[in-house]
mmCIF file of C-alpha atoms in Angstrom:
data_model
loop_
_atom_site.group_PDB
_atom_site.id
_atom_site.type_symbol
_atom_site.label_atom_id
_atom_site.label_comp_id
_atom_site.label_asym_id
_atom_site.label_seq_id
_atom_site.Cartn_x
_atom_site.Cartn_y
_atom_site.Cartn_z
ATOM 1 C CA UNK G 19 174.123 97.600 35.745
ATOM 2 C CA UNK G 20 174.232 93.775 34.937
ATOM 3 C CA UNK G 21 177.757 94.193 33.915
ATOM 4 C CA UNK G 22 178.562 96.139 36.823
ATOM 5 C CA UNK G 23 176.932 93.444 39.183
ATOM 6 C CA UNK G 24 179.219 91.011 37.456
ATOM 7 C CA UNK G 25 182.331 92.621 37.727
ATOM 8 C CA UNK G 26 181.942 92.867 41.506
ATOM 9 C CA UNK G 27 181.436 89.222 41.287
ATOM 10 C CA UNK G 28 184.002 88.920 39.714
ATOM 11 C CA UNK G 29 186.286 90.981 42.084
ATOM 12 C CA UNK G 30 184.882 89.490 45.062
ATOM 13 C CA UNK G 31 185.582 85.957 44.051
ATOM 14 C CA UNK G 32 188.997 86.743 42.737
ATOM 15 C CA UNK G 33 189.280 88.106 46.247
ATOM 16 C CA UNK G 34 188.395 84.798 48.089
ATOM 17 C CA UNK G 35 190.143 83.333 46.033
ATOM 18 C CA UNK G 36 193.782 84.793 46.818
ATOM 19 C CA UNK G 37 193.394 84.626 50.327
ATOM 20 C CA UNK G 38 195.025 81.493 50.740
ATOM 21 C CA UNK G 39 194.139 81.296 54.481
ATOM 22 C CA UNK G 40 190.596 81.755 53.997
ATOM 23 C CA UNK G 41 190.227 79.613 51.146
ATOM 24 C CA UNK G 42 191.577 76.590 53.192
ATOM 25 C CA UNK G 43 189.790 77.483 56.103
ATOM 26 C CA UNK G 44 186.511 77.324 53.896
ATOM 27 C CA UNK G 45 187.277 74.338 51.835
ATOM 28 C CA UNK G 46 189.670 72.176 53.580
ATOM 29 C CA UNK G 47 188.143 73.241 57.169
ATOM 30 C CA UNK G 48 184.891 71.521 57.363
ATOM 31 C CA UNK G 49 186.242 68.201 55.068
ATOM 32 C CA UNK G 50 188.944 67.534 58.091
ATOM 33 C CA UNK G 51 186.436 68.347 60.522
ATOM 34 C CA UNK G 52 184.447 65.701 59.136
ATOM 35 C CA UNK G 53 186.842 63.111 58.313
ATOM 36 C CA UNK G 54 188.599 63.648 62.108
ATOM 37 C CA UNK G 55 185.001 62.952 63.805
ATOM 38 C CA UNK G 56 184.407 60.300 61.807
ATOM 39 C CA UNK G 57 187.112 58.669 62.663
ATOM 40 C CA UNK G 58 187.098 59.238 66.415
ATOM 41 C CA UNK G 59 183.523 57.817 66.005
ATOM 42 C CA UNK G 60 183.885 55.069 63.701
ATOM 43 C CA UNK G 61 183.033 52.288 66.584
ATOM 44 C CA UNK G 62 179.735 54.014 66.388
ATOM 45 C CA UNK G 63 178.498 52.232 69.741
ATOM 46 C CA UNK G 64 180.750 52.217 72.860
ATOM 47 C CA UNK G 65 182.458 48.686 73.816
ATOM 48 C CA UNK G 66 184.559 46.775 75.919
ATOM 49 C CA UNK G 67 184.143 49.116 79.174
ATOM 50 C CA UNK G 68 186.376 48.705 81.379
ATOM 51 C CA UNK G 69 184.507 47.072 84.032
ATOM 52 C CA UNK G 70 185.332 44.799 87.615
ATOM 53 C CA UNK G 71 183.242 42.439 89.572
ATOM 54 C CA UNK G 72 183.638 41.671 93.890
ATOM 55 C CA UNK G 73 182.396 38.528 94.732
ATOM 56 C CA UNK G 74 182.583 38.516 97.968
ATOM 57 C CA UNK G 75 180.151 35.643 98.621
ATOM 58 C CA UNK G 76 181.598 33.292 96.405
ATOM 59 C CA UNK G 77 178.512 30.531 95.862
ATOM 60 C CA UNK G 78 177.290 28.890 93.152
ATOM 61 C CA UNK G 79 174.622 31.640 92.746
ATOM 62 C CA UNK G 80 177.287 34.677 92.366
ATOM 63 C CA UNK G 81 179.808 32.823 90.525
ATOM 64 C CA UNK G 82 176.518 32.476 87.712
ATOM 65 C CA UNK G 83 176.181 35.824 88.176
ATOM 66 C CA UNK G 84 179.859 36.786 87.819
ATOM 67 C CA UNK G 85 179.440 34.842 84.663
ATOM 68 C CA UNK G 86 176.610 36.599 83.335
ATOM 69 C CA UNK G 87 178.400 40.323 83.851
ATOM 70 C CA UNK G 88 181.642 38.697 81.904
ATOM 71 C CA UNK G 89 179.483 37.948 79.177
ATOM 72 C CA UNK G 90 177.660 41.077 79.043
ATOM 73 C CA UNK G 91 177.429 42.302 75.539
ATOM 74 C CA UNK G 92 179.548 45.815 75.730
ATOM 75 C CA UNK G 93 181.754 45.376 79.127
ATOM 76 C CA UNK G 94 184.988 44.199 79.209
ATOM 77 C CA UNK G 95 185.832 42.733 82.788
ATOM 78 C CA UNK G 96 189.281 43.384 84.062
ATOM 79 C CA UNK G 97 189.541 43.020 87.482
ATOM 80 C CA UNK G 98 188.211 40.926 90.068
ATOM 81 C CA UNK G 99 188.926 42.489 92.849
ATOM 82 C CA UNK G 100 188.452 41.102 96.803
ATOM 83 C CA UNK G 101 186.800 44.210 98.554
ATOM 84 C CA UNK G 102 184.436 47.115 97.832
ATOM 85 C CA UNK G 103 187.317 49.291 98.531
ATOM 86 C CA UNK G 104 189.556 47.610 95.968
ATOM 87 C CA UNK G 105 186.963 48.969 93.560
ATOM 88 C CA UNK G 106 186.435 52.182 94.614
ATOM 89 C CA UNK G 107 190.602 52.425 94.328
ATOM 90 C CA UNK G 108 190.199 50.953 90.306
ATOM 91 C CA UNK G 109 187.810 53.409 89.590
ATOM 92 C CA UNK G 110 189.498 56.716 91.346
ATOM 93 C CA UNK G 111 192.696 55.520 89.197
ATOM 94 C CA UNK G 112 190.586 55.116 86.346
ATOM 95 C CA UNK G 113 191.192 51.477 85.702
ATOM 96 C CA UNK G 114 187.639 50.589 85.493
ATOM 97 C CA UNK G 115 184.675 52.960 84.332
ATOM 98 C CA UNK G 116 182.234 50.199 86.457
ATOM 99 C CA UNK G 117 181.999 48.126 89.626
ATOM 100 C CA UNK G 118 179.979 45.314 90.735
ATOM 101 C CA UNK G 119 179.908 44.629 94.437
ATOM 102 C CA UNK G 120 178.197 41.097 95.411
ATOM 103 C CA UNK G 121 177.905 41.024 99.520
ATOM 104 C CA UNK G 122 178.886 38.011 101.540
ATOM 105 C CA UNK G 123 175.047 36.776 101.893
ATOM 106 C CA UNK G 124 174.028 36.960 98.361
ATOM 107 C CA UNK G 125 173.826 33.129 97.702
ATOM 108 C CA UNK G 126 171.650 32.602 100.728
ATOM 109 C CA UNK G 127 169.065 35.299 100.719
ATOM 110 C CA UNK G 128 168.259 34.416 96.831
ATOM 111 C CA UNK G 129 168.080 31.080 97.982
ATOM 112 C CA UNK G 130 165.712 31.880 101.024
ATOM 113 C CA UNK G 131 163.481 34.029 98.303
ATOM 114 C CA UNK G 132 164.642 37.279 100.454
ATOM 115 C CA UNK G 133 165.700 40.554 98.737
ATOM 116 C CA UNK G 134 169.487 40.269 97.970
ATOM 117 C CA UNK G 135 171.092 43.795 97.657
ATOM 118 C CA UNK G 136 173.973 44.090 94.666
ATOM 119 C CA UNK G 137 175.700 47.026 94.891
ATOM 120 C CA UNK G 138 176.657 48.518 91.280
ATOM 121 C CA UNK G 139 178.911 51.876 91.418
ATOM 122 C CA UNK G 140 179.876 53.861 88.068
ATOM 123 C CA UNK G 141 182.256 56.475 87.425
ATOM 124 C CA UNK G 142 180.302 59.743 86.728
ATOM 125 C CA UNK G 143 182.870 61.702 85.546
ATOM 126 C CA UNK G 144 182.542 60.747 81.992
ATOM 127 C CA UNK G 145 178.993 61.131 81.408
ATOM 128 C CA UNK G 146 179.262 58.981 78.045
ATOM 129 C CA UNK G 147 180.872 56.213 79.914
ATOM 130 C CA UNK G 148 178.800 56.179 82.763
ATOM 131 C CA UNK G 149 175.121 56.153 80.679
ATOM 132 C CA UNK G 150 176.493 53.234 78.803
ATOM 133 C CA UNK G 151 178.175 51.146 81.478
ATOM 134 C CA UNK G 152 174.924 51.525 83.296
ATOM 135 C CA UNK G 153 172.893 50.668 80.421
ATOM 136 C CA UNK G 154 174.807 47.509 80.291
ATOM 137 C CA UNK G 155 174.781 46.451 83.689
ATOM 138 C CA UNK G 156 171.355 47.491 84.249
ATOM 139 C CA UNK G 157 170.422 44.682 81.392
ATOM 140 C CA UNK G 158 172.442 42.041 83.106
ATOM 141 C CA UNK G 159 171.008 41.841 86.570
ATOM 142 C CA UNK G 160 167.398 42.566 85.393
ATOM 143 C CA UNK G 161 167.908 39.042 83.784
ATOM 144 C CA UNK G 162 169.700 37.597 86.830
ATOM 145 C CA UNK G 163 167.093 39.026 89.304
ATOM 146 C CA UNK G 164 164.238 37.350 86.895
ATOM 147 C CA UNK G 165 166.431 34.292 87.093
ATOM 148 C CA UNK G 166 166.531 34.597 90.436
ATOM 149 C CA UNK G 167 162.957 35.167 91.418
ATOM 150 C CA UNK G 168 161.579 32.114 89.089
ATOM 151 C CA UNK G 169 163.876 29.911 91.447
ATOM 152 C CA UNK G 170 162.719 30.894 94.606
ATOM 153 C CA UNK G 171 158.923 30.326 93.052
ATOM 154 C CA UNK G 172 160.396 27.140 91.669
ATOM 155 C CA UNK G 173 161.559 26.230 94.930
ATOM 156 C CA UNK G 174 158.205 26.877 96.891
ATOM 157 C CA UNK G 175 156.705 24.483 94.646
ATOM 158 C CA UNK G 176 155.769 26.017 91.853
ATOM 159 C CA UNK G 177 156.024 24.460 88.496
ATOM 160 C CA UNK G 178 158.998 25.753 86.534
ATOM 161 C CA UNK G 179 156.648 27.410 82.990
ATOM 162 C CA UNK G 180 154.010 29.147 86.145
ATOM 163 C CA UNK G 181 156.879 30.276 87.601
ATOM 164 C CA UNK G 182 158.263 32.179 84.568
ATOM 165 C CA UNK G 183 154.882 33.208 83.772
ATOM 166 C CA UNK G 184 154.757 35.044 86.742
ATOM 167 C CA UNK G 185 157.626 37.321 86.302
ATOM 168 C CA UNK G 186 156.974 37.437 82.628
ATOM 169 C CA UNK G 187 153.313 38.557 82.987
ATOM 170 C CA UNK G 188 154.492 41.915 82.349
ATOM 171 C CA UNK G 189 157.183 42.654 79.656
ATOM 172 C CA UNK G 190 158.855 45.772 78.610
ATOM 173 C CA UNK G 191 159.922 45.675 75.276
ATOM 174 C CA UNK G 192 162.882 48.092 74.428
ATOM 175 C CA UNK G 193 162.967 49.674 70.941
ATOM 176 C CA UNK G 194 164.507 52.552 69.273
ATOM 177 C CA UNK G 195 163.514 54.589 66.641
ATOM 178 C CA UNK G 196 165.111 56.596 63.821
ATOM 179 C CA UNK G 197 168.477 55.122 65.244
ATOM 180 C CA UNK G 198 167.907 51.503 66.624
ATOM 181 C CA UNK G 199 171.471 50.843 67.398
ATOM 182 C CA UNK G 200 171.882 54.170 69.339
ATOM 183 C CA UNK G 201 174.776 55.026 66.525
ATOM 184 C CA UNK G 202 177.276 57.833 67.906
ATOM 185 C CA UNK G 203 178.424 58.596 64.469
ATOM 186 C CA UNK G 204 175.151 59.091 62.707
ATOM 187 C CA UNK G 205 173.934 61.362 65.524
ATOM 188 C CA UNK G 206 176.980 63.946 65.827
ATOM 189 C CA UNK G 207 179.402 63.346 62.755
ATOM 190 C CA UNK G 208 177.357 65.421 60.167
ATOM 191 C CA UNK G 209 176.890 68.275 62.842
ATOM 192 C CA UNK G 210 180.065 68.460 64.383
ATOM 193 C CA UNK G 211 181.805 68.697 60.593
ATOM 194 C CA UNK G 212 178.756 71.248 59.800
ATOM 195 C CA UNK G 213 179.902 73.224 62.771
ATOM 196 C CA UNK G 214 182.946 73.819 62.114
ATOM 197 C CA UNK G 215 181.729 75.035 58.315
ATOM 198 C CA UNK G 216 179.085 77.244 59.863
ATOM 199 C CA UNK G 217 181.761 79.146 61.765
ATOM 200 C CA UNK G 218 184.515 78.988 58.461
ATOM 201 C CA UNK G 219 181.147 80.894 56.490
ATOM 202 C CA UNK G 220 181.123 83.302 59.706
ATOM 203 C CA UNK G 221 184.469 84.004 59.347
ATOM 204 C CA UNK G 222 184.119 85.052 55.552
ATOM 205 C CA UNK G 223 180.757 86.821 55.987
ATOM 206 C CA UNK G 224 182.615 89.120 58.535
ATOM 207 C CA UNK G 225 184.798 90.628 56.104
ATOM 208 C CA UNK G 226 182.277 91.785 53.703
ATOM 209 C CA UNK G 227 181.634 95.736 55.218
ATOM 210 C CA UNK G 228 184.435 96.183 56.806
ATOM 211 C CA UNK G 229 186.515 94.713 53.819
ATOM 212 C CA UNK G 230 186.090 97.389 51.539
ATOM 213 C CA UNK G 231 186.901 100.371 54.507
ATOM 214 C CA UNK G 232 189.510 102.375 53.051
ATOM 215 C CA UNK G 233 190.214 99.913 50.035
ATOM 216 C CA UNK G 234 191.183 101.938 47.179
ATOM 217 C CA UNK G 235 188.836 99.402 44.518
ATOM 218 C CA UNK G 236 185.814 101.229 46.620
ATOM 219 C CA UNK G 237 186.904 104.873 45.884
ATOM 220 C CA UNK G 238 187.078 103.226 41.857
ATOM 221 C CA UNK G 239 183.341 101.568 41.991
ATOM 222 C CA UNK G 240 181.961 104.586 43.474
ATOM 223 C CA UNK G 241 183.483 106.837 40.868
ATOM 224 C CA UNK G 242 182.141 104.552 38.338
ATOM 225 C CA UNK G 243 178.429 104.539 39.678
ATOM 226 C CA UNK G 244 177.748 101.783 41.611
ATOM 227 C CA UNK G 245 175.580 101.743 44.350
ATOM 228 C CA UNK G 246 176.189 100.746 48.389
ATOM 229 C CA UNK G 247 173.124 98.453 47.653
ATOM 230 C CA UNK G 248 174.227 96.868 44.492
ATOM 231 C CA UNK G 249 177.926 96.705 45.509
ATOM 232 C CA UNK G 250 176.597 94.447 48.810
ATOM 233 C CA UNK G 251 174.275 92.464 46.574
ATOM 234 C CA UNK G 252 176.617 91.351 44.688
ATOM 235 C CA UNK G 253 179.381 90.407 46.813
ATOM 236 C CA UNK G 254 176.917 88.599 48.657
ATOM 237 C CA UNK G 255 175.741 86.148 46.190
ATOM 238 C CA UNK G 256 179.345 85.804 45.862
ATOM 239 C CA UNK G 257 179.668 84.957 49.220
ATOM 240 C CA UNK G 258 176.316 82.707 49.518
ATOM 241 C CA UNK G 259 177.334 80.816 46.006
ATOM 242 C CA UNK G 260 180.782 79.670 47.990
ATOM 243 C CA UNK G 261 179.518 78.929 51.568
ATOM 244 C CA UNK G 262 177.528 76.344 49.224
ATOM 245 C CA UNK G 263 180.399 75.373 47.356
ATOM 246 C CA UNK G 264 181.988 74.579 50.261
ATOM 247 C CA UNK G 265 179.105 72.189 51.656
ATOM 248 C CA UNK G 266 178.969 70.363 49.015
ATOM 249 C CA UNK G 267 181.723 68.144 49.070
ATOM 250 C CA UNK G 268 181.375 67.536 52.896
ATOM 251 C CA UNK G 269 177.635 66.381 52.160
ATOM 252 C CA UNK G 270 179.130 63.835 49.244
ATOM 253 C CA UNK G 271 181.807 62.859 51.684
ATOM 254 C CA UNK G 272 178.817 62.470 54.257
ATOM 255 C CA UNK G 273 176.252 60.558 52.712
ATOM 256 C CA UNK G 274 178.187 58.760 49.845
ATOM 257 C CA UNK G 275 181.357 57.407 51.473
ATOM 258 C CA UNK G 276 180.472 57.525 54.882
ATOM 259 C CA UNK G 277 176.932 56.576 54.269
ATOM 260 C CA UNK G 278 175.227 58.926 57.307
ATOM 261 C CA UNK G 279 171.783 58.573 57.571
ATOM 262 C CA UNK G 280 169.373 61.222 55.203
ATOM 263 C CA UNK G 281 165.760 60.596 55.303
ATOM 264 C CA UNK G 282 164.724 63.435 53.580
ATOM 265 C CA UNK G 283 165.604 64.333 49.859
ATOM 266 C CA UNK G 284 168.443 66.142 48.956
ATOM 267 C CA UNK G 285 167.744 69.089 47.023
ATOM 268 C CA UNK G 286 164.982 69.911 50.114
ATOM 269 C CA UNK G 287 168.485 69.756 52.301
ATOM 270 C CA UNK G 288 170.164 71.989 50.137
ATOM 271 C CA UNK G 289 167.513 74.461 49.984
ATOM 272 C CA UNK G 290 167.322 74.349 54.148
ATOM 273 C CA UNK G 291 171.155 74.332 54.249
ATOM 274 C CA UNK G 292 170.966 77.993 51.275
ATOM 275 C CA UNK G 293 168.030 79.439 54.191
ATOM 276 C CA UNK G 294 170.802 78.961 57.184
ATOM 277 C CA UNK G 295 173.766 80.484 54.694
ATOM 278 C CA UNK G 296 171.720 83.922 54.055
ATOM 279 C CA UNK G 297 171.271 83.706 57.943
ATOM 280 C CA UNK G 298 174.162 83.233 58.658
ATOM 281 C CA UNK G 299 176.019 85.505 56.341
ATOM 282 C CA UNK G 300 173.420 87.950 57.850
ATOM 283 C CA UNK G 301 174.368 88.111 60.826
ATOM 284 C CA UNK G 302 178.298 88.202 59.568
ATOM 285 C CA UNK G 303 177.195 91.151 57.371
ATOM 286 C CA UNK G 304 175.901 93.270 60.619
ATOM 287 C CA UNK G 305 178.823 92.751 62.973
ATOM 288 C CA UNK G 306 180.937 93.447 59.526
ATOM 289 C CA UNK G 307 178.845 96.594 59.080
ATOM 290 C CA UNK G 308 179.443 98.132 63.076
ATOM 291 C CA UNK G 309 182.488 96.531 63.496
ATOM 292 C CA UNK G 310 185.822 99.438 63.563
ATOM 293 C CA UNK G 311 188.464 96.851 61.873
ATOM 294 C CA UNK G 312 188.027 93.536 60.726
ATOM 295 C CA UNK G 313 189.718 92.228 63.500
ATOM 296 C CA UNK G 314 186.943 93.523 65.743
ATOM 297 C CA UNK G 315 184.754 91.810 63.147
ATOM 298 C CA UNK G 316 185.699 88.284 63.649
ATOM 299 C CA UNK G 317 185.950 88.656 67.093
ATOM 300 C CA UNK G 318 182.084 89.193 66.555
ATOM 301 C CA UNK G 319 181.261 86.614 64.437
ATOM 302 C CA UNK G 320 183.369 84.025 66.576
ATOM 303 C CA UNK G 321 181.718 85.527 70.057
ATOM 304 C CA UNK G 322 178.635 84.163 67.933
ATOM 305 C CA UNK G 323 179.689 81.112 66.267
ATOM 306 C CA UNK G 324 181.649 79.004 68.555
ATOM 307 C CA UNK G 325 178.883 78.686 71.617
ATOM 308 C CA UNK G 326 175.810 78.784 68.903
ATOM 309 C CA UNK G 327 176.157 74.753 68.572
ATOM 310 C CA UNK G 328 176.007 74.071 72.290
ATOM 311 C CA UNK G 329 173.384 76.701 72.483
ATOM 312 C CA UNK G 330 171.191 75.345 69.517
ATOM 313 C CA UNK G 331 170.025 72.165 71.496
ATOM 314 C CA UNK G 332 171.216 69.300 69.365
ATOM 315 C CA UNK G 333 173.439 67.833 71.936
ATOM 316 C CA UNK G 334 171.493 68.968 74.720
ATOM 317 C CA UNK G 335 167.485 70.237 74.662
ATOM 318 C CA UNK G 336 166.168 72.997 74.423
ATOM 319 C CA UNK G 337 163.334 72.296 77.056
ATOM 320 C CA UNK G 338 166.315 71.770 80.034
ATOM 321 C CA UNK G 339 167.635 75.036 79.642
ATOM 322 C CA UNK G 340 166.551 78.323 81.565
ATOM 323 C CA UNK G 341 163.074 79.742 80.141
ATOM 324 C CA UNK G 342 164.813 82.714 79.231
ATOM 325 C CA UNK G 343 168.231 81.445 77.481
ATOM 326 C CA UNK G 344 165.202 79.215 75.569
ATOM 327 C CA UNK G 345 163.932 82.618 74.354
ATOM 328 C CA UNK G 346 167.052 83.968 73.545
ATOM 329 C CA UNK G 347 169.231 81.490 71.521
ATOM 330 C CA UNK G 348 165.977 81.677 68.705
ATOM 331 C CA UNK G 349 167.441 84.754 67.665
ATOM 332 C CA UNK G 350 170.620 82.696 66.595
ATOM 333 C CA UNK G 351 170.465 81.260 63.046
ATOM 334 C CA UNK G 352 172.166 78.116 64.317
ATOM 335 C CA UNK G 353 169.456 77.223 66.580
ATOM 336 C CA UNK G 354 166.969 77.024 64.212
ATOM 337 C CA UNK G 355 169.219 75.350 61.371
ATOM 338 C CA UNK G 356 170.411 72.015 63.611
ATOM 339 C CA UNK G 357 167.267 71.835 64.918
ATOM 340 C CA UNK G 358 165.915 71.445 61.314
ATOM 341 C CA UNK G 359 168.810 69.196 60.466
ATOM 342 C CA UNK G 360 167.630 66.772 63.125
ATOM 343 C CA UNK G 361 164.139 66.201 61.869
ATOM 344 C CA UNK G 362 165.634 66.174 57.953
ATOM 345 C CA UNK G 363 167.961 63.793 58.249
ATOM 346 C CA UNK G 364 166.486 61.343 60.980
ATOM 347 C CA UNK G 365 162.650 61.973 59.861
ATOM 348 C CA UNK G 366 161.953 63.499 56.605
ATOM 349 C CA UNK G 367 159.289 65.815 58.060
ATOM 350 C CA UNK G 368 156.306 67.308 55.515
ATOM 351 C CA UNK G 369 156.274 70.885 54.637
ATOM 352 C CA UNK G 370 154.060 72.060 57.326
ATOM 353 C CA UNK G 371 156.375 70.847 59.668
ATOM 354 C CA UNK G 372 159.944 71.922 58.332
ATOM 355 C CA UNK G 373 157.722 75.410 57.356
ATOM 356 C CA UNK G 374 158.393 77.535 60.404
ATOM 357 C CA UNK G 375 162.232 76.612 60.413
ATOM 358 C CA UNK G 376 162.728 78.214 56.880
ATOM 359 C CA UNK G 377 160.786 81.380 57.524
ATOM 360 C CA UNK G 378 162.631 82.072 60.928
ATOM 361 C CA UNK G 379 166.030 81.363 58.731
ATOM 362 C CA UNK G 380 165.025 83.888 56.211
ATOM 363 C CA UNK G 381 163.511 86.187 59.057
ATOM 364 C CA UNK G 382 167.131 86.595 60.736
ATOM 365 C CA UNK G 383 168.356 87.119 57.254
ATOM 366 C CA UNK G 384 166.159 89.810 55.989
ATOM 367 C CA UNK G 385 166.481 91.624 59.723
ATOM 368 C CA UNK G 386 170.276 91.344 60.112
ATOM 369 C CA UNK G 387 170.515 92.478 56.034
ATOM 370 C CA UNK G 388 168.409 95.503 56.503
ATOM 371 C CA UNK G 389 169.811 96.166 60.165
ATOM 372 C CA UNK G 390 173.562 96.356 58.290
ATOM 373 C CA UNK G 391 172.119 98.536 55.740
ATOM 374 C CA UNK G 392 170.682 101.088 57.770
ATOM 375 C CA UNK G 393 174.264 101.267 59.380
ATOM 376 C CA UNK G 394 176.144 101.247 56.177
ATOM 377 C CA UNK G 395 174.082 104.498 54.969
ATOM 378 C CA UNK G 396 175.004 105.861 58.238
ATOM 379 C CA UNK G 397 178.354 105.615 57.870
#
């Protein structure tokens, strides 16, 4: 029986193997996926936005201001223009991803100690753009309006250190964990590439029933003895002991060369990673197993694969979708694997923690394996 289960090995490698298109799509796949996002991220944090400032008052007190918004850290000013509607005309021609507006009586209602109105517009239509920009600007006139306010104080006769400690008698200090400089291509790199191998491994796990349909090697191991059970066994360790081959070098890649962030230690990543391949070539096993042609097959697995990522909450939560999508995307393996991914990488969770994301992992597994095999023995 051994020697059986290792001829089918064997076969079933030697099978991979020869398909040229499949063994680039495995191998090659997931490396230029990786490579291509890291690339397109490499400036990790977004800078020089295109930005343009309207002073329309011209004093002393907005040309300081215009001043500070040049010198902001991550915009790039590149137009001054001489009304609002010059801006809103840069930004509808997408010249400038931000505008700053300063109105004619900005200089003398800061002066006065009034409330002095700035008007800051951002183009929404590039979401990543627009948080940024804002992030940006909002940082520059929260120190020009604290500027601001300690004058007017200053000027009512205050002494300049009570005025500042007046507007500093409550401070907000900023900090981020896990990721303190808010790094693009730590957060999405190693998912994106991992992606695009999930659905490669979908792809090959599709092909494992309906592969052997009509294939005259099947009418040979029958005749020779070997069982639906053991036949499937064996070509999917096969399968498994490839889908990891194939991570492997995208995780050196990763952490070695492109030095991505992993908190938690590797062979518990591996192990997490093997739990979302059986779940994955689970559910690639059932569509294989009801599926009429292999072409019907991937059709499956894709249908599955290529929304699972958007669906699994990494790039947006879980908690902002509808109750019930929430409920259903836990049935997808993907859900529960870059969900795991997030707290392994970024905050090496303890056991208790990662626990529940292995057994649902090897839950889908064992029901989408014994859902295929029911079918199988039907057929």
């Amino acid at each position: 029986m051994i020697r059986q289960g290792l001829a089918v090995m064997r076969r079933e490698l030697t099978r991979l193997w020869r398909d040229r298109g499949l063994r680039g799509i495995l191998f090659l796949g997931p490396l230029l996926g990786l490579v291509l996002f890291y690339a397109t991220y490499s400036l990790q944090v977004l800078k020089g936005i295109p930005a343009a400032v309207a002073d329309l008052d011209r004093s002393g007190t907005s040309r300081e201001l215009v001043e500070q918004i040049t010198n902001a850290e991550n915009l790039k000013v590149v137009a001054y223009p001489g009304s609002f509607a010059e801006v809103e005309e840069l930004i509808r021609r997408g010249k400038i991803v931000a505008g700053v507006v300063i109105p004619e009586d900005f200089g003398r209602k800061v002066a006065l100690g009034r409330q002095a109105r700035v008007e800051m517009v951002v183009d929404g239509s590039n979401m990543i753009y627009a948080t940024n920009a804002t992030s940006a600007m909002l940082s520059v006139t929260r120190t020009a309006a604290a500027q601001a306010g300690i004058r007017a104080l200053v000027a009512r006769g205050l002494h300049p250190d009570q005025a500042g400690e007046i507007y500093q008698s409550v401070v907000f200090r900023e900090e981020a964990w896990f990721n303190p400089a808010l790094n693009y291509a730590f957060f999405v790199v190693l998912a994106l590439a991992l992606n695009v191998w999930q659905q490669c491994c979908m792809l090959a796990a599709c092909t494992i029933v309906i592969g052997e349909s009509g294939a005259k090697s099947w009418c040979q191991l029958r005749a020779a003895g070997v069982s639906r059970l053991w036949l499937f066994s064996c070509k999917s360790a096969v399968h498994l002991a490839v889908f990891m081959l194939a991570v492997m070098p995208l995780y050196a890649l990763a952490f070695l060369a492109f030095k991505l962030p992993l908190n938690c230690s590797f062979p518990v990543l591996l192990l997490f990673t093997l739990a979302f391949a059986a779940a994955l070539h689970g559910v690639g096993t059932l569509a294989s197993s009801f599926a009429r042609s292999a072409v019907d097959a991937t059709r499956f697995g894709m249908i599955i694969a290529l929304p699972s990522f958007i669906l699994s909450g990494y790039t947006w939560p879980l908690e902002a979708m509808p109750p019930v999508l929430q409920q259903l995307v836990k049935v997808l393996p993907q859900t529960w694997f870059f969900q795991g991914l997030s707290y392994l990488t970024w905050k090496n969770p303890d056991w208790s923690f990662i626990q529940p994301y292995f057994l649902a992992l090897l839950i889908i597994a064992a029901v989408c394996y014994g859902a295929a095999a029911v079918i199988v023995c039907r057929k």
